[in-house]
Short mmCIF file of C-alpha atoms in Angstrom, two decimals:
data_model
loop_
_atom_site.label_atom_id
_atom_site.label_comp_id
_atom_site.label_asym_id
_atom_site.label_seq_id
_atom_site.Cartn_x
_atom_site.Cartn_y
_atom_site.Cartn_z
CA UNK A 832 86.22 107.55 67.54
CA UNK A 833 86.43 107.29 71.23
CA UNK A 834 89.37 108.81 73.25
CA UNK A 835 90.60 105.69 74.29
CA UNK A 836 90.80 104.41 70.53
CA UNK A 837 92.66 107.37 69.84
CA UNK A 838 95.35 107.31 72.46
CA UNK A 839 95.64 103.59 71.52
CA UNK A 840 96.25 104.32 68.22
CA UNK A 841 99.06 107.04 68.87
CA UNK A 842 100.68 105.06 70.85
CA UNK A 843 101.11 102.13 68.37
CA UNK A 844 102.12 104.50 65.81
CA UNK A 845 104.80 106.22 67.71
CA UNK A 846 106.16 102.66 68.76
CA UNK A 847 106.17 101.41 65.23
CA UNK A 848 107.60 104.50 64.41
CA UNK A 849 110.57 103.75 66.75
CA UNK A 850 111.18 100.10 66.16
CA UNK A 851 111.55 100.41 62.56
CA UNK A 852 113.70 103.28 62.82
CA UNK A 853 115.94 100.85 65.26
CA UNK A 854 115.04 98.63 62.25
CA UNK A 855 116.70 101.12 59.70
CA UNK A 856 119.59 101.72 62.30
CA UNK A 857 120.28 98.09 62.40
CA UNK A 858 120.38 97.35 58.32
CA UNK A 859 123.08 99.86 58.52
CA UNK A 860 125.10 98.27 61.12
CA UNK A 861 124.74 101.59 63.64
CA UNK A 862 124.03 99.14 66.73
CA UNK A 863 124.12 101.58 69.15
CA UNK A 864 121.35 104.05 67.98
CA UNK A 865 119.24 100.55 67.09
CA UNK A 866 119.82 99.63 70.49
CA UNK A 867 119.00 103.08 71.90
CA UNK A 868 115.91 103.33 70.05
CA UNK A 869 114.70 99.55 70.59
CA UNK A 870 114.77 100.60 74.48
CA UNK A 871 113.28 103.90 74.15
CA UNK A 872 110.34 101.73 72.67
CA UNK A 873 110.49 99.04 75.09
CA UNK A 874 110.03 101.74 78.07
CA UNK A 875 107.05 103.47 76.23
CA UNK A 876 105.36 100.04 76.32
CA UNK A 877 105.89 99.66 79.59
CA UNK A 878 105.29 103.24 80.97
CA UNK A 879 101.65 103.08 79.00
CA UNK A 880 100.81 99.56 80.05
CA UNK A 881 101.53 100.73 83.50
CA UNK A 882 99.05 103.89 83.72
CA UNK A 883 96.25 101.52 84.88
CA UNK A 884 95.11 103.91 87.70
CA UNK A 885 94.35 101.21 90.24
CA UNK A 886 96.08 98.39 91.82
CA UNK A 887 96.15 95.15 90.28
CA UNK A 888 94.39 92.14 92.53
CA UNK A 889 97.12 89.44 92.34
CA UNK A 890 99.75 90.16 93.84
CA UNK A 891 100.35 93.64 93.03
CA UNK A 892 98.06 95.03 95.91
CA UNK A 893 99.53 93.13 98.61
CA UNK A 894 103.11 93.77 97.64
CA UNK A 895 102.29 97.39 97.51
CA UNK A 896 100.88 97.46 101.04
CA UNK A 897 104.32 96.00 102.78
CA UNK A 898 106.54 98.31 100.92
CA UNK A 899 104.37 101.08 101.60
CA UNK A 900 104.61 100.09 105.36
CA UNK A 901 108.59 99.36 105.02
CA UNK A 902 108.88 102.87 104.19
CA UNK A 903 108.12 103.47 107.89
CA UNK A 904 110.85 100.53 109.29
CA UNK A 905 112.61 98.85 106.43
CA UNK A 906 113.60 95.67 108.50
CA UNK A 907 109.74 95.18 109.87
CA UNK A 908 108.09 94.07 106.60
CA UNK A 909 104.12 93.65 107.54
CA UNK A 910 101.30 93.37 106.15
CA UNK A 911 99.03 94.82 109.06
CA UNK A 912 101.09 97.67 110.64
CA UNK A 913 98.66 97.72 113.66
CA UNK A 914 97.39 94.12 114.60
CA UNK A 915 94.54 95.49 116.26
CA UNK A 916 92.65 92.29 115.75
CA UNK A 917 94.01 88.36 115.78
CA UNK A 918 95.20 87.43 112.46
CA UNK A 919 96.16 83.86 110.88
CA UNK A 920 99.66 83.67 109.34
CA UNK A 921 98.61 83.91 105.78
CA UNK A 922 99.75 85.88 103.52
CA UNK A 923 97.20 87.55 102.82
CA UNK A 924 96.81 89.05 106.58
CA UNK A 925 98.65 88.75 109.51
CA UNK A 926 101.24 91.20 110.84
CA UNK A 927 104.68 90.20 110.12
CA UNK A 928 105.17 89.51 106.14
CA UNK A 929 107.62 87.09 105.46
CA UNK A 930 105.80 85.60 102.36
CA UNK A 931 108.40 87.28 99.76
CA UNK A 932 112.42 87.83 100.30
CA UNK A 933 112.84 92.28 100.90
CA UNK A 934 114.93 93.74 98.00
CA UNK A 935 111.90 94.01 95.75
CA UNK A 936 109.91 95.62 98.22
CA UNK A 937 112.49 97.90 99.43
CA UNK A 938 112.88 98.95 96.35
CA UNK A 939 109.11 99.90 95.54
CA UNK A 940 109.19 101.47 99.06
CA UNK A 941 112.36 103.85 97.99
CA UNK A 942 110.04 104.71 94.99
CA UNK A 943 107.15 105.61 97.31
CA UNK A 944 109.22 107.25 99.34
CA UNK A 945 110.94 109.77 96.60
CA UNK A 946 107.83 110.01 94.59
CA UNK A 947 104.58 109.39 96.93
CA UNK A 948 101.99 106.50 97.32
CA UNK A 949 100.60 106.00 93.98
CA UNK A 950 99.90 103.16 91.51
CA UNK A 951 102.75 104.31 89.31
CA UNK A 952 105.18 104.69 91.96
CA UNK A 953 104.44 100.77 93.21
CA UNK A 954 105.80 99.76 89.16
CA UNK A 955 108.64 102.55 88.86
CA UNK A 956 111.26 99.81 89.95
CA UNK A 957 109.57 96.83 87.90
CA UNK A 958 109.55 99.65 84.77
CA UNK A 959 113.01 100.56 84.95
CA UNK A 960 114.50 97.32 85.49
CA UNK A 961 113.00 95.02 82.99
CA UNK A 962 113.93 97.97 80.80
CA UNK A 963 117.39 97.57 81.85
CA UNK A 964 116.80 94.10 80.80
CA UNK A 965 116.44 95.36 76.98
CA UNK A 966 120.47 96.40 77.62
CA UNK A 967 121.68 93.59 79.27
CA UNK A 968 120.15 91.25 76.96
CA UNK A 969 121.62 92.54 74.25
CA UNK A 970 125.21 92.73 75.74
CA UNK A 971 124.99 89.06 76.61
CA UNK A 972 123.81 87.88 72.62
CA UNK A 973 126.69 90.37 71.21
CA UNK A 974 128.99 88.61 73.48
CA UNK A 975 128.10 85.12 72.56
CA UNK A 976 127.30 85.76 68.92
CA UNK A 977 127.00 88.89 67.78
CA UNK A 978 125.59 92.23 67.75
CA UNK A 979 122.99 91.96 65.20
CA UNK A 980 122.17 88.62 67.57
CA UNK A 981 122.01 91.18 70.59
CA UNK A 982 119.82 93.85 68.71
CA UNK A 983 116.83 91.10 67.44
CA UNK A 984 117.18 89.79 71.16
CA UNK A 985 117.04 92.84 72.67
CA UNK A 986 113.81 93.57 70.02
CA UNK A 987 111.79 90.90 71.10
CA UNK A 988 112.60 91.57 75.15
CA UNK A 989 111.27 95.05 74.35
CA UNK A 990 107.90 94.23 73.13
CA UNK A 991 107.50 90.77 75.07
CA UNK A 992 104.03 90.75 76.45
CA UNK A 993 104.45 89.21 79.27
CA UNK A 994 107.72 90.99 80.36
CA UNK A 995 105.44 94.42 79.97
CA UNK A 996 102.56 92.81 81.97
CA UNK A 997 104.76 92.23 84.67
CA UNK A 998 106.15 95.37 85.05
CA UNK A 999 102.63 96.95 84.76
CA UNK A 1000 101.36 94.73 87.94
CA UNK A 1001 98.76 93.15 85.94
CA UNK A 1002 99.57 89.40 86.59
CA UNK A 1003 100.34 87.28 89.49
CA UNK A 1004 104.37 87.10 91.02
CA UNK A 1005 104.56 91.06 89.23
CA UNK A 1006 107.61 93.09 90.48
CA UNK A 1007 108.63 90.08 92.14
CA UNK A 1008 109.56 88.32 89.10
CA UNK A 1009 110.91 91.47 87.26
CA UNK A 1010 113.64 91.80 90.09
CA UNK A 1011 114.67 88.41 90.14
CA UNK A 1012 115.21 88.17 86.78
CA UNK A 1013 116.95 91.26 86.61
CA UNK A 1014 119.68 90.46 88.47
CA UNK A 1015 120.20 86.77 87.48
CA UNK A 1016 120.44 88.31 83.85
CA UNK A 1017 123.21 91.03 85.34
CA UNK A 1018 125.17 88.10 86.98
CA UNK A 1019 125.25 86.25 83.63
CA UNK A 1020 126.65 89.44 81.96
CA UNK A 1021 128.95 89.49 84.92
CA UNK A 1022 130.06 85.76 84.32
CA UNK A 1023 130.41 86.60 80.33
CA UNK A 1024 132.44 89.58 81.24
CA UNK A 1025 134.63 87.35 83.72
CA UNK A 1026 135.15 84.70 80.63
CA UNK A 1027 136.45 87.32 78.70
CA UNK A 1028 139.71 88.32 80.97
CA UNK A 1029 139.05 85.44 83.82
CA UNK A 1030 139.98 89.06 86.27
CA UNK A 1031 139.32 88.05 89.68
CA UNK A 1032 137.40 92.11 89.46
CA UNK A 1033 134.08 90.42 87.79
CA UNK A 1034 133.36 87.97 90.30
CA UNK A 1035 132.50 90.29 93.04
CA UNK A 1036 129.73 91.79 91.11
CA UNK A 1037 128.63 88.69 89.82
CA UNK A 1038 128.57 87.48 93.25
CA UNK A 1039 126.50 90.50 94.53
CA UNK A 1040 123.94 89.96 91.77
CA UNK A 1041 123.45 86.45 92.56
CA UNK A 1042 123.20 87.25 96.38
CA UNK A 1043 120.94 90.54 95.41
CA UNK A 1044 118.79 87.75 93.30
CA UNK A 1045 117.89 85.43 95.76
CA UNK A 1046 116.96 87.95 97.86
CA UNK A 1047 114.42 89.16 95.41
CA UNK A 1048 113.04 85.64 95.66
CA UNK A 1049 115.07 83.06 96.56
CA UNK A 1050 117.77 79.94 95.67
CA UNK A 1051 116.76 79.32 92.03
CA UNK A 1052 119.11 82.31 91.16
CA UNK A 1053 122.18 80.22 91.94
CA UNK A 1054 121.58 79.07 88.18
CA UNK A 1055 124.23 81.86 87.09
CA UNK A 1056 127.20 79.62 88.70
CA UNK A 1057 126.78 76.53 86.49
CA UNK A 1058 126.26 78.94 83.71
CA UNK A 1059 129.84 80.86 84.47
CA UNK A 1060 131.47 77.46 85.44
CA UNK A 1061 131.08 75.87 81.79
CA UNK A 1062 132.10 79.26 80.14
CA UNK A 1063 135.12 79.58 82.14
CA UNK A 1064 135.54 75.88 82.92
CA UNK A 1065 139.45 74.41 81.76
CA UNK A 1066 139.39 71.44 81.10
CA UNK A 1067 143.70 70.87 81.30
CA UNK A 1068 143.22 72.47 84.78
CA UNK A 1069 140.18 72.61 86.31
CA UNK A 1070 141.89 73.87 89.82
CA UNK A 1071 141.59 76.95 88.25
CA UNK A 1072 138.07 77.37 89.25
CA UNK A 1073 138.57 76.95 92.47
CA UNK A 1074 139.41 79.87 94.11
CA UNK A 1075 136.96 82.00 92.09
CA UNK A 1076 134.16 79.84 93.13
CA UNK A 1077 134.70 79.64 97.13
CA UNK A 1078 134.72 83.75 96.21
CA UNK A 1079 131.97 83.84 94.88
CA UNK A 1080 129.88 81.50 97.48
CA UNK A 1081 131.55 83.64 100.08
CA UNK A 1082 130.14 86.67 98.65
CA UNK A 1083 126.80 85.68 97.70
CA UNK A 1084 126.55 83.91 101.29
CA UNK A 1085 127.40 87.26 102.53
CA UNK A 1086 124.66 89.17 100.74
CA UNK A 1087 121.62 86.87 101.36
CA UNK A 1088 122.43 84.71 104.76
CA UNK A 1089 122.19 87.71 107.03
CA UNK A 1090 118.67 88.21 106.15
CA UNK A 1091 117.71 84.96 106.92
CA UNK A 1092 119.51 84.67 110.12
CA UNK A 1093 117.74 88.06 111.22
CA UNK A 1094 114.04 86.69 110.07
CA UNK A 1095 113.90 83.68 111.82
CA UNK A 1096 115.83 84.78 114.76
CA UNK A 1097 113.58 87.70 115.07
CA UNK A 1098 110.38 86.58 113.83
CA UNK A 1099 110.90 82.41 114.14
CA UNK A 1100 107.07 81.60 114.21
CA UNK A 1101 106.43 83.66 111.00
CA UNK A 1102 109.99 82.47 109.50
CA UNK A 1103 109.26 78.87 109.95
CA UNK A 1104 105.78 78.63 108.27
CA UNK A 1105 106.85 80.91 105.25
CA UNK A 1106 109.69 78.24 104.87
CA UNK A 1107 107.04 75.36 105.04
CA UNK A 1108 105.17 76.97 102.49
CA UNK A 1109 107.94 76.71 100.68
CA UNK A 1110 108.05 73.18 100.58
CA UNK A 1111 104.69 72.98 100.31
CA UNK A 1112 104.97 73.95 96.58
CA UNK A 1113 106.53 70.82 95.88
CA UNK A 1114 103.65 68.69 97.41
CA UNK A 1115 100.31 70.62 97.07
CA UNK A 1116 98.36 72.67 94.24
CA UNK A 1117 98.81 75.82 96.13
CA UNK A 1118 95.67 78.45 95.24
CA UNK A 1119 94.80 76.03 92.51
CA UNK A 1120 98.42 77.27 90.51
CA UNK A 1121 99.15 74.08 89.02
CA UNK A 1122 99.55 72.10 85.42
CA UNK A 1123 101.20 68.67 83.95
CA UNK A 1124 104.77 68.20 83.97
CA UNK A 1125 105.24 69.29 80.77
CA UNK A 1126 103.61 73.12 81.57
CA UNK A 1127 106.84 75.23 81.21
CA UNK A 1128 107.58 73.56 77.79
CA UNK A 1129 103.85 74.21 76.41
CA UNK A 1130 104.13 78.04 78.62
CA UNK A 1131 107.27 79.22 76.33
CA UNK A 1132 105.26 78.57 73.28
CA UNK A 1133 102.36 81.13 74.42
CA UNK A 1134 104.57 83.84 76.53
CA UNK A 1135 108.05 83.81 74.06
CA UNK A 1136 106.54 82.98 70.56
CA UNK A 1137 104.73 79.99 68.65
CA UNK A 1138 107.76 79.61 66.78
CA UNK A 1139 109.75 79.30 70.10
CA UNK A 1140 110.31 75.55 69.16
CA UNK A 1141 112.13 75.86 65.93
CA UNK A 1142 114.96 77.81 67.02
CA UNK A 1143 115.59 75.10 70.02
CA UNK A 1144 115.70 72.40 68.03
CA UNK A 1145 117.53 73.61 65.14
CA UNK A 1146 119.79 74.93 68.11
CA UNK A 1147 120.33 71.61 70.16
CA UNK A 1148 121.63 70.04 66.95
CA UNK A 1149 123.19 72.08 64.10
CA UNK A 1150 127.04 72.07 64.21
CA UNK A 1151 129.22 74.58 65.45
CA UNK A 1152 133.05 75.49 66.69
CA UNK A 1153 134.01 74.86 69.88
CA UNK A 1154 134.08 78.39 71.56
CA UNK A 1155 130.72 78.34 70.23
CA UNK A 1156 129.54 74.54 71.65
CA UNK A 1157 130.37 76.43 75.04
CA UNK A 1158 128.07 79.49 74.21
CA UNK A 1159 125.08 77.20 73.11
CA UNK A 1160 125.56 74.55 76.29
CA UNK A 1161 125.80 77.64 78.92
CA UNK A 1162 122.15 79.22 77.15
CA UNK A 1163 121.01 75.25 77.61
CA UNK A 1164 121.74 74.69 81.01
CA UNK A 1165 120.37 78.77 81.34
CA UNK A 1166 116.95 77.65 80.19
CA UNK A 1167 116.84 73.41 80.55
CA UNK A 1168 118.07 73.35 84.24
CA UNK A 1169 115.09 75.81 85.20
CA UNK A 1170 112.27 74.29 83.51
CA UNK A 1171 113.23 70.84 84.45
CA UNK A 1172 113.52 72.11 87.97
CA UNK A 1173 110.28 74.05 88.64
CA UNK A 1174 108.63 71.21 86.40
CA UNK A 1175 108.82 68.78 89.86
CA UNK A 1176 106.45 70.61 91.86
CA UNK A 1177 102.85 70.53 91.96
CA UNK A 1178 101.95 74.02 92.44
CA UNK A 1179 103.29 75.98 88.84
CA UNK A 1180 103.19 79.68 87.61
CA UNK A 1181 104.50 80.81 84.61
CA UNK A 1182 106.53 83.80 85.94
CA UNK A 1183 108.52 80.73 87.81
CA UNK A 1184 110.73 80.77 84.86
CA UNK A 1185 111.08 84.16 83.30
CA UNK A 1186 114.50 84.84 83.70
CA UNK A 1187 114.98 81.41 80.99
CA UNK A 1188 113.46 84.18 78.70
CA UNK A 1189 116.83 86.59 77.77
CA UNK A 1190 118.48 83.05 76.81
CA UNK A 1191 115.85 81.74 75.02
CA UNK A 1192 115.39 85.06 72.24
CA UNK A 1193 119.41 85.18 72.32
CA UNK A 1194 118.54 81.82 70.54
CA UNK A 1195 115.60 82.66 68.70
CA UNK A 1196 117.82 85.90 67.14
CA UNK A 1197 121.04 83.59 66.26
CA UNK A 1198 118.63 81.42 64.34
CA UNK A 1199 117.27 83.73 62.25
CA UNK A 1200 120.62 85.57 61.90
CA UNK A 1201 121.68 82.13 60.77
CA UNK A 1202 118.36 80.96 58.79
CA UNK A 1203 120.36 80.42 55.74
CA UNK A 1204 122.14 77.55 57.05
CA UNK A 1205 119.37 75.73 57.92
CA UNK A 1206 119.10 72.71 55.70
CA UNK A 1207 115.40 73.03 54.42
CA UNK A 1208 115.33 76.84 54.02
CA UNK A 1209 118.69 77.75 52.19
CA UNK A 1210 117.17 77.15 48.50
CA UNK A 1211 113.62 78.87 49.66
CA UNK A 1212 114.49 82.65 50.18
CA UNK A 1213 110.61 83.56 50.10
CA UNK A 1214 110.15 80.80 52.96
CA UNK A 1215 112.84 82.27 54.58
CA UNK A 1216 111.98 85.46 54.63
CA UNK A 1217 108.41 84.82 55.59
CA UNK A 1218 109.66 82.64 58.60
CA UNK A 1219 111.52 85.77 59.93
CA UNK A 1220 108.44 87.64 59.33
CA UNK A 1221 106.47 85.72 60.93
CA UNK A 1222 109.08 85.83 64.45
CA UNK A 1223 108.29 89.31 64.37
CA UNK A 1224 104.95 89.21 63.41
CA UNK A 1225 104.00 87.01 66.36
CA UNK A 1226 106.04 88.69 68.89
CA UNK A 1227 104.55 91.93 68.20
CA UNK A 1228 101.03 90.85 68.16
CA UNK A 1229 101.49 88.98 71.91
CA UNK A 1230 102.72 92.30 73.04
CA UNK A 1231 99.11 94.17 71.56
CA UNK A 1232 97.60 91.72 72.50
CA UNK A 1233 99.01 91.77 76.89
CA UNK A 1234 98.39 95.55 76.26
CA UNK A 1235 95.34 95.82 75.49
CA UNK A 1236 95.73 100.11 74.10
CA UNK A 1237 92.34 99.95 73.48
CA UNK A 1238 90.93 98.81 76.36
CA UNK A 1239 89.11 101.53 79.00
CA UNK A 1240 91.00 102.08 82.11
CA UNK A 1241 88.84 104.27 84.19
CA UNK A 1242 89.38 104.72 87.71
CA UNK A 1243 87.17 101.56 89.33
CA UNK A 1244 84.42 102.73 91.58
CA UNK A 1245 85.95 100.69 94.53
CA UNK A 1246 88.88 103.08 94.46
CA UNK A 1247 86.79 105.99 94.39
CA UNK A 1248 84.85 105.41 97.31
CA UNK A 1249 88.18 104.62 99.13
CA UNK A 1250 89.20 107.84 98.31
CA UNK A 1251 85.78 109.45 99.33
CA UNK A 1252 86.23 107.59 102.53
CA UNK A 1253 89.72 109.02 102.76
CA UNK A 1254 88.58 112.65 102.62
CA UNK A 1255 85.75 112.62 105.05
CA UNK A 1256 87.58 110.91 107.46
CA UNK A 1257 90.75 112.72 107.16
CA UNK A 1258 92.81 112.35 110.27
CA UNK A 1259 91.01 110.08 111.88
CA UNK A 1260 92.07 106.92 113.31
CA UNK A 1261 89.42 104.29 111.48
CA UNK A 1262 88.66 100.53 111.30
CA UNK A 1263 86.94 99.84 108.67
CA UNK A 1264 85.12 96.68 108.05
CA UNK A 1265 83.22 94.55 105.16
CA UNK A 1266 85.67 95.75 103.01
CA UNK A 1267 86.43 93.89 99.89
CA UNK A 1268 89.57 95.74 98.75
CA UNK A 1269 90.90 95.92 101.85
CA UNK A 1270 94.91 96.05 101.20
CA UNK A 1271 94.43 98.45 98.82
CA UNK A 1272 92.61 100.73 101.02
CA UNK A 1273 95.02 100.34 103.91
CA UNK A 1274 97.71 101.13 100.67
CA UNK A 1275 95.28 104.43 99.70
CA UNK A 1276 94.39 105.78 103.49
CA UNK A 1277 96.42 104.93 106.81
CA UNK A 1278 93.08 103.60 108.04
CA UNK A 1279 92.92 99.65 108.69
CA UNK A 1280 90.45 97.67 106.87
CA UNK A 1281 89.47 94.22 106.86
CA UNK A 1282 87.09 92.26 104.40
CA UNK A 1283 84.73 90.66 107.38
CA UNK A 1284 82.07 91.65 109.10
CA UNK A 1285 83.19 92.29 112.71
CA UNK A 1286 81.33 90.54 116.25
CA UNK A 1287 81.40 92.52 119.68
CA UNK A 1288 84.90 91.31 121.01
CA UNK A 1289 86.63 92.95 117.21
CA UNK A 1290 84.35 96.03 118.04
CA UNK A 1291 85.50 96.04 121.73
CA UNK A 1292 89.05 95.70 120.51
CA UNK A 1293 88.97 98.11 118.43
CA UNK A 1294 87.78 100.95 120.84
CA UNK A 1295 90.05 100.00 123.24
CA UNK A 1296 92.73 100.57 120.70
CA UNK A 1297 92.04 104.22 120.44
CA UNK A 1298 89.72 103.64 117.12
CA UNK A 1299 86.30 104.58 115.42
CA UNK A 1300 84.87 102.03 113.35
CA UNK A 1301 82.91 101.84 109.89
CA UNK A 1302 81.03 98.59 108.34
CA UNK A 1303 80.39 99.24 104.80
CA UNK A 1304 77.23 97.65 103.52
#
């Protein structure tokens, strides 16, 4: 048996080991240590999946490469930190890198900064937060339902393939993604925690979070404040809302505006095509991202469970209390609103909706906490009992299956060589050219690389700027 087999192996047994301990934990009603445990797997998942010792092509590598260079001037984000030679404004090149919002990549560059360059360093943030996520998730589900609602949520955000991929930098919009639906999730707590009291004290941090989320991407996190408005919303006197929602946009204007008034005042050029990009999405099948209307309702089924369905529908139409009609329309508009939304543009990505995903297994778990009461299952224990099996089940194999423990991950050539070019040249100011991983070696080395081959005027340039050159074959 192979090494890799081996280390596989241990390290589905030791998560097994500590999900159906949480499991035991949770039969007994001791929520806490359930919850502890269900984490402490979660972040094993995501600390192995995230040992791949290389950078991941899309869009790890390039997000990497700006926060490495923010660590040098936080407000400067770019892409090449010396523009030795003429580059378009894509976002793959160029100087100044306006293609994401900053908090995500500050936030990998603090982690390169306390711990080094390195591949692990780049997912620290994305590994801590979506573990966070575990928490927060179930906080929210004991708040609307229940605690053992909060603990089989929190389960299946813990082992969630996709969620781990993410954090591991394996798939395209990465720590991106994690970030942004980190804090949209923390605002929604916020708002829960502001229903509870309706203390003027919960706002503010609500209000950061939203402000913090749209600058980890951008304006789709204002889906928090029609969220907190029908939780807290009076209907014999609405006016009460009022003055908690002008704080609110006053803080989260606060938190995100000046950023934007410093990028395009400082950088307009730059600014202005990122934000035609933008709207670009809506018209054009950017990088071939793209699927029918209905994508986001067919993606849920593959990245949150085949069963995914069931739940909803039971969900849109069973009866329920009042206080609980409110609960069930605020998850709605949390996951509806969303995938309506990002269903209107041409160019689509799955990780466009993640943060739907918290609301979406708070539903899943208060369905099978309630499978009893659903009509065609109450007389059929074995049925039901093989349905929740099979929620499990599924969710557990997706999250093998995005893994992939037994798969080799050996340190690619490419990388090597980078790092054999790294140690012959070592403090040396280099330009190297015809070089097909050229972010990551500019992430690897403080030399500049570029992936064409150059003509005399790049080569003139380039000695001029003080540098020796190298064209790999």
């Amino acid at each position: 048996m192979s090494g890799t087999i081996l280390y596989g192996s241990f390290f589905l047994l030791i998560a097994a080991i500590l999900f159906y301990t949480a499991f035991q934990f949770y039969r007994s009603n001791n929520f806490k240590l359930s919850l502890g445990l269900i984490t402490l797997g979660g972040l094993l998942m995501r600390i192995f999946t995230s040992l791949d010792p290389f950078l991941h092509e899309w869009d790890e590598r390039y997000h990497a490469l700006v926060a490495k260079n923010l660590t040098k001037h936080p407000l400067l984000p770019t892409f090449y930190d010396v523009p030795i030679l003429e580059q378009d404004l894509l976002w793959v090149g160029g100087h100044v890198w306006l293609h994401k919002q900053p908090l995500t990549l500050w936030l990998i560059a603090g982690s390169l900064e306390l711990f080094g360059v390195s591949d692990f360093a780049v997912r620290l943030p994305s590994i801590l937060l979506s573990t966070a996520m575990i928490v927060l998730t179930y906080y929210i589900g004991k708040s609307l339902f229940g605690s053992k609602e909060g603990i089989i949520a929190a389960f299946f955000i813990a082992v969630n393939g996709l969620f781990i991929e993410l954090s591991a930098g394996r798939i395209a919009t990465d720590h991106v993604d994690i970030c942004f639906a980190f804090f949209i999730e923390l605002a929604i707590l916020f708002a829960i925690k502001h229903r509870q009291n309706l203390n003027l004290k919960w706002v503010i941090p609500m209000s950061v979070s939203i402000g913090l989320a749209i600058l980890a991407k951008w304006l789709p996190a204002l889906i928090v404040i029609p969220v907190w408005l029908l939780l807290t919303y009076n209907k014999s006197n609405w006016k009460i809302s009022l003055l908690p929602l002008s704080v609110c946009l006053i803080i989260t204007s606060a938190v995100f505006i000046p950023w934007q008034v410093y990028i395009h005042t400082s950088f307009p050029v730059e600014a202005a095509h990122e934000q035609a990009m933008n709207w670009r999405h809506f018209t054009e099948a950017l990088e071939d991202q793209t699927g029918p209307f209905y994508y986001f309702f067919h993606r849920i089924m593959v990245n949150y469970g085949e069963l995914v369905y069931i739940p909803l529908i039971w969900f849109l139409f069973s009866k329920r209390t009042t206080v609980l009609k409110t609960n069930y329309r605020a998850l709605l508009i949390w996951i509806l609103i969303p995938m309506v939304f990002f269903s209107i543009p041409i160019t689509k990505m799955q990780g466009y909706v993640l943060f739907i995903a918290p609301a979406l297994f708070i539903i899943t778990a208060y369905f099978i906490n309630n499978i009893n009461s659903v009509s065609t299952l109450a007389n059929k224990p074995w049925l039901s009992r093989l349905v929740i099996f099979l929620f499990f089940f599924l969710a557990f194999r997706y999250s093998v299956e995005r893994i992939k423990p037994f798969q080799e991950r050996d340190t690619p050539e490419w990388k090597t060589e980078i790092l054999e070019l790294k140690a012959s040249h070592s403090g040396e100011k280099l330009v190297i050219f015809n070089c097909e991983h050229y972010a990551e070696a500019m992430f690897y080395t403080n030399f500049i690389a570029y992936d064409r081959i150059p003509n005399e005027n790049d080569l003139a340039k380039v000695k001029a700027a003080g540098y020796n050159y190298l064209i790999l074959e």
